[in-house]
Amino acid sequence: MEKRALLAIVLSVAVMATWTLLFGPATTPHPVQPVAPASGSGAPAPGGGSGAVHPETQPPVNDAAAAASPGAAGPPGTTAYTPIRASSKEEFRVITSTQDIRLSNEGGCATWWRLTRYTINGGVPVDLIPDLARTLGVLPLQVGIDGDQEATRLLSKALYTHEVSDIPAGDPSGVGPGKRVSFKFADGNGLAVSKVLEVPEQGYLGRITFEVTRNGKPVAATLIWAAGLAQQAEDDTRGYGHIEGEAVVHDGRDIVRLPAIKTTTTVQFGGAAGAIRWAGIDSTYFANLVLPLEGQPALAVTIEPHPVPPAAAAATPKPEPLLSAGVRADGGGAYRLFVGPKDYNLLKSMGQEVERVIDFSRFSLIYICTKGLFLALTWINASVGNYGWSIILLTILVRLVFFPIMYKSSITMRQTSKKMAKVQPRVKAIQDRYRKMKKSMETQRQMNDEVMALYKKEGINPMANLGGCLPLLLQMPVFIAFYNLLAVTIEMRHAPFGLWLQDLSRRDPYYITPLLMGGSWLAQQWMTSSSIPDPTQRRMMMFMPVMFTFFMMNMPSGLVIYWLTSNLLGMGQQYLTNRKADQLEAEAQHRDQSG
């Protein structure tokens, strides 16, 4: 019995170790070869953008294009040397039904990018550009010249002219209806840049185009389209598994993830290294991705870390580097641009396996299990309309699937425990007799052989009691899968159940459901252990619910609802098990008496 108790402890530790392994620090699925940046990276130098503007500041709105400065610095009649620049710094906003984007003509960049249909605490729209990006001056839509730091700094501070226009339905870009923002700049010495951002009125899939020339010829340049993703204050209490500002790339074979804290050098994908399907920066619930246009050249992407300055690090709760993602091209290019929620159906409709940006798991079995549960849950919710009740119904279905094997295992365990209880005095007598002898490996072996001979004579399989761990082991993959889908799917974010549970992806604020879960598990274990004669094993069975209750305190409330429902169903199953075992025992006694 002591060995079985020890084995139960080992299994508990194994479960905890598995959890730590699966939900420990994120790692890249396969090695990524870092590429040292060329002299003078394409990323703008710190301090270049409009980082002095705080995201909550409401600047004057001016959608008119600034006039270009007159005059020409080059030979008469040559437009390549005509300077194009605005006369003053201006900020303006482009607002659609789904997005609110503030842009600055200084650097021709975005200074906030809000998703109006998604909010954080207090009803403030989610802003996907973090404060650190504004502090460093590394902002979306900035352009850098590869290998030319001076030109890069110039473009990060340049005052672009801008024009905002409507995109009609049926426009060749495929974005409309929506808004089109055009930026232009020329330094008068041959360097010219144009950028066009197209934002759809509905949805989140737009388009970005840029062109860079010097003396009328294409120049190798990099356009930043993503710079970190903001750490949302509400996510600080969500527990394990939440990420912010992680680079993610579909390299044509697999999903490569580069956590900010582990990325210390510039990494390049695509181009000569091979085609990639899409790339970007993501957080738990949102993503900023770039995809090639159909029929266009394959993507060439640069992921670059920007360390936090010492002054800013002191005031930053998590001073991780800021990752920027830039697309590299000779002379520029046109790309699809997605800035929005990691909604499964929305991402899947885009093709190119974009839905894999949702990190269901980096282990194939758990990924399949999580995705299957998620699809089943959303299917149920389409009819129910409440994810809390949908979790309960899905739990019932999962329990029904596992019921035959779990029921048979419980019956076998109960019968074995009854038989072992009957021979326990004889086993104790054997142990007492050998305890008086001198301890040695030989006497221990002889005692074990004698006990096993007794078990064999009585038709007892002592290993059958390990079936009591089977229900827990069977549920662990489902438990992990439920945790994954609750932790990483935006469908669960802010999904209410009722009363005090208004967000199934966050912990129960009053710890009511974890305590109910622990109490129901204790009751189930008491029903199970009533037939187990060994007190050590009974104590171990009671210890597990207590340990898991503390473990589940800060888990998503939807996960606790799953486990609570499973326990209540388990109590019903255990009642049927005990009743059937008692019936079989009575029938066996009747046969013995008849014989």
Coordinates of N, CA and C in Angstrom, one line a residue, residues 368-461:
I368 N -4.1 19.4 -31.6 CA -5.3 18.8 -32.2 C -6.4 18.7 -31.2
C369 N -6.1 18.4 -30.0 CA -7.2 18.3 -28.9 C -7.8 19.6 -28.6
T370 N -6.9 20.7 -28.5 CA -7.4 22.0 -28.2 C -8.3 22.5 -29.4
K371 N -7.8 22.4 -30.6 CA -8.6 22.9 -31.7 C -9.9 22.1 -31.9
G372 N -9.9 20.8 -31.6 CA -11.1 20.1 -31.7 C -12.1 20.5 -30.6
L373 N -11.7 20.7 -29.4 CA -12.6 21.2 -28.3 C -13.1 22.6 -28.7
F374 N -12.2 23.5 -29.2 CA -12.6 24.8 -29.5 C -13.7 24.8 -30.6
L375 N -13.5 24.0 -31.6 CA -14.5 24.0 -32.7 C -15.9 23.4 -32.2
A376 N -15.8 22.4 -31.3 CA -17.0 21.8 -30.7 C -17.7 22.9 -29.8
L377 N -16.9 23.6 -29.0 CA -17.4 24.6 -28.1 C -18.1 25.7 -28.9
T378 N -17.5 26.2 -29.9 CA -18.1 27.3 -30.7 C -19.3 26.8 -31.4
W379 N -19.4 25.6 -31.8 CA -20.5 25.0 -32.5 C -21.7 24.9 -31.5
I380 N -21.4 24.5 -30.3 CA -22.5 24.4 -29.2 C -23.0 25.8 -28.9
N381 N -22.0 26.8 -28.8 CA -22.3 28.1 -28.4 C -23.2 28.8 -29.5
A382 N -23.1 28.4 -30.7 CA -23.9 29.0 -31.8 C -25.4 28.8 -31.5
S383 N -25.7 27.7 -30.8 CA -27.1 27.5 -30.4 C -27.5 28.0 -29.0
V384 N -26.5 27.9 -28.1 CA -26.7 28.2 -26.7 C -26.6 29.7 -26.4
G385 N -25.6 30.3 -27.0 CA -25.4 31.8 -26.8 C -24.8 32.2 -25.5
N386 N -24.2 31.2 -24.8 CA -23.5 31.5 -23.5 C -22.4 30.5 -23.4
Y387 N -21.1 31.0 -23.4 CA -20.0 30.1 -23.3 C -19.9 29.3 -22.0
G388 N -20.4 29.9 -20.9 CA -20.4 29.1 -19.7 C -21.3 27.9 -19.8
W389 N -22.5 28.0 -20.2 CA -23.4 26.9 -20.4 C -22.8 25.9 -21.5
S390 N -22.2 26.5 -22.5 CA -21.6 25.7 -23.6 C -20.5 24.8 -23.0
I391 N -19.7 25.4 -22.1 CA -18.6 24.6 -21.4 C -19.2 23.4 -20.7
I392 N -20.3 23.7 -20.0 CA -21.0 22.6 -19.2 C -21.5 21.5 -20.1
L393 N -22.1 21.9 -21.2 CA -22.7 20.9 -22.1 C -21.5 20.1 -22.8
L394 N -20.4 20.8 -23.2 CA -19.3 20.1 -23.7 C -18.7 19.1 -22.7
T395 N -18.6 19.5 -21.5 CA -18.1 18.7 -20.4 C -18.9 17.4 -20.3
I396 N -20.2 17.5 -20.4 CA -21.1 16.4 -20.4 C -20.8 15.4 -21.5
L397 N -20.6 16.0 -22.7 CA -20.3 15.2 -23.9 C -18.9 14.5 -23.7
V398 N -17.9 15.2 -23.2 CA -16.6 14.6 -23.0 C -16.7 13.4 -22.0
R399 N -17.5 13.6 -20.9 CA -17.7 12.6 -19.9 C -18.4 11.4 -20.4
L400 N -19.3 11.6 -21.3 CA -20.0 10.5 -22.0 C -19.1 9.6 -22.8
V401 N -18.2 10.3 -23.5 CA -17.2 9.6 -24.3 C -16.3 8.7 -23.4
F402 N -15.9 9.3 -22.3 CA -14.9 8.5 -21.4 C -15.7 7.6 -20.4
F403 N -17.0 7.7 -20.4 CA -17.7 6.9 -19.3 C -17.5 5.4 -19.4
P404 N -17.5 4.7 -20.5 CA -17.4 3.3 -20.5 C -16.0 2.8 -19.9
I405 N -14.9 3.4 -20.3 CA -13.6 3.0 -19.8 C -13.5 3.4 -18.3
M406 N -13.9 4.5 -18.0 CA -13.8 5.0 -16.6 C -14.7 4.2 -15.7
Y407 N -15.9 3.8 -16.2 CA -16.8 3.0 -15.3 C -16.3 1.6 -15.1
K408 N -15.7 1.0 -16.2 CA -15.2 -0.3 -16.0 C -14.0 -0.3 -15.1
S409 N -13.1 0.7 -15.2 CA -12.0 0.9 -14.3 C -12.4 1.0 -12.9
S410 N -13.4 1.8 -12.6 CA -13.9 2.0 -11.3 C -14.4 0.8 -10.7
I411 N -15.2 0.0 -11.5 CA -15.7 -1.3 -11.0 C -14.6 -2.2 -10.6
T412 N -13.6 -2.4 -11.4 CA -12.5 -3.2 -11.2 C -11.7 -2.8 -9.9
M413 N -11.5 -1.5 -9.8 CA -10.8 -1.0 -8.6 C -11.6 -1.3 -7.3
R414 N -12.9 -1.1 -7.4 CA -13.8 -1.3 -6.2 C -13.7 -2.8 -5.8
Q415 N -13.8 -3.7 -6.8 CA -13.8 -5.1 -6.5 C -12.4 -5.6 -5.9
T416 N -11.4 -5.0 -6.5 CA -10.0 -5.3 -6.0 C -9.9 -4.8 -4.6
S417 N -10.3 -3.7 -4.3 CA -10.2 -3.1 -2.9 C -11.0 -3.9 -1.9
K418 N -12.1 -4.4 -2.3 CA -12.9 -5.3 -1.4 C -12.1 -6.6 -1.1
K419 N -11.6 -7.2 -2.1 CA -10.8 -8.4 -1.9 C -9.6 -8.2 -1.0
M420 N -8.9 -7.1 -1.3 CA -7.7 -6.8 -0.5 C -8.0 -6.5 1.0
A421 N -9.2 -5.9 1.2 CA -9.6 -5.7 2.6 C -9.8 -7.0 3.3
K422 N -10.3 -8.0 2.6 CA -10.5 -9.3 3.3 C -9.2 -10.0 3.7
V423 N -8.2 -9.9 2.8 CA -6.9 -10.6 3.1 C -5.9 -9.7 3.8
Q424 N -6.3 -8.4 4.1 CA -5.4 -7.5 4.8 C -4.8 -8.1 6.1
P425 N -5.7 -8.7 7.0 CA -5.1 -9.3 8.2 C -4.0 -10.3 7.9
R426 N -4.2 -11.2 6.9 CA -3.2 -12.2 6.6 C -1.9 -11.5 6.0
V427 N -2.1 -10.5 5.2 CA -0.9 -9.8 4.7 C -0.2 -9.1 5.9
K428 N -0.9 -8.6 6.8 CA -0.2 -7.9 8.0 C 0.5 -8.9 8.8
A429 N -0.1 -10.2 8.9 CA 0.6 -11.2 9.7 C 1.9 -11.6 9.1
I430 N 1.9 -11.7 7.7 CA 3.2 -12.0 7.0 C 4.2 -10.9 7.3
Q431 N 3.8 -9.6 7.1 CA 4.7 -8.5 7.3 C 5.2 -8.5 8.7
D432 N 4.4 -8.8 9.8 CA 4.9 -8.8 11.1 C 5.9 -9.9 11.4
R433 N 5.7 -11.0 10.8 CA 6.6 -12.1 10.9 C 8.0 -11.8 10.4
Y434 N 8.0 -11.2 9.2 CA 9.3 -10.8 8.6 C 9.9 -9.6 9.3
R435 N 9.1 -8.8 9.9 CA 9.6 -7.6 10.6 C 10.5 -8.0 11.7
K436 N 10.3 -9.2 12.3 CA 11.1 -9.7 13.4 C 12.4 -10.3 13.0
M437 N 12.5 -10.5 11.7 CA 13.8 -11.1 11.2 C 14.8 -9.9 10.9
K438 N 16.0 -10.3 10.7 CA 17.0 -9.4 10.4 C 16.8 -8.9 9.0
K439 N 16.8 -7.5 8.8 CA 16.5 -6.9 7.5 C 17.6 -7.2 6.5
S440 N 17.2 -7.6 5.3 CA 18.1 -7.8 4.3 C 17.4 -7.8 2.9
M441 N 18.1 -7.7 1.9 CA 17.4 -7.8 0.6 C 16.7 -9.1 0.4
E442 N 17.3 -10.2 0.9 CA 16.8 -11.5 0.8 C 15.5 -11.7 1.5
T443 N 15.4 -11.2 2.8 CA 14.2 -11.3 3.5 C 13.1 -10.5 2.9
Q444 N 13.5 -9.3 2.4 CA 12.5 -8.4 1.8 C 11.9 -9.1 0.5
R445 N 12.8 -9.8 -0.2 CA 12.3 -10.5 -1.4 C 11.4 -11.7 -1.0
Q446 N 11.8 -12.4 0.0 CA 10.9 -13.5 0.5 C 9.5 -13.1 0.9
M447 N 9.5 -11.9 1.7 CA 8.2 -11.4 2.1 C 7.4 -11.0 0.9
N448 N 7.9 -10.3 0.0 CA 7.2 -9.9 -1.2 C 6.6 -11.1 -2.0
D449 N 7.5 -12.2 -2.1 CA 7.1 -13.4 -2.8 C 5.9 -14.0 -2.1
E450 N 5.9 -14.0 -0.8 CA 4.9 -14.7 0.0 C 3.6 -13.9 -0.1
V451 N 3.7 -12.5 -0.1 CA 2.5 -11.7 -0.2 C 1.9 -11.9 -1.6
M452 N 2.7 -11.9 -2.6 CA 2.2 -12.0 -4.0 C 1.6 -13.4 -4.2
A453 N 2.1 -14.4 -3.6 CA 1.6 -15.8 -3.7 C 0.2 -15.8 -3.0
L454 N 0.0 -15.1 -1.9 CA -1.3 -15.0 -1.3 C -2.3 -14.2 -2.2
Y455 N -1.9 -13.1 -2.8 CA -2.7 -12.4 -3.8 C -3.1 -13.3 -4.9
K456 N -2.2 -14.1 -5.5 CA -2.5 -15.0 -6.6 C -3.5 -16.0 -6.2
K457 N -3.3 -16.6 -5.0 CA -4.2 -17.6 -4.5 C -5.7 -17.1 -4.4
E458 N -5.8 -15.8 -4.0 CA -7.1 -15.2 -3.8 C -7.6 -14.6 -5.0
G459 N -6.9 -14.6 -6.1 CA -7.3 -14.0 -7.4 C -7.3 -12.5 -7.4
I460 N -6.3 -11.9 -6.7 CA -6.2 -10.4 -6.6 C -5.1 -9.9 -7.4
N461 N -5.3 -8.9 -8.2 CA -4.3 -8.2 -9.0 C -4.1 -6.8 -8.2

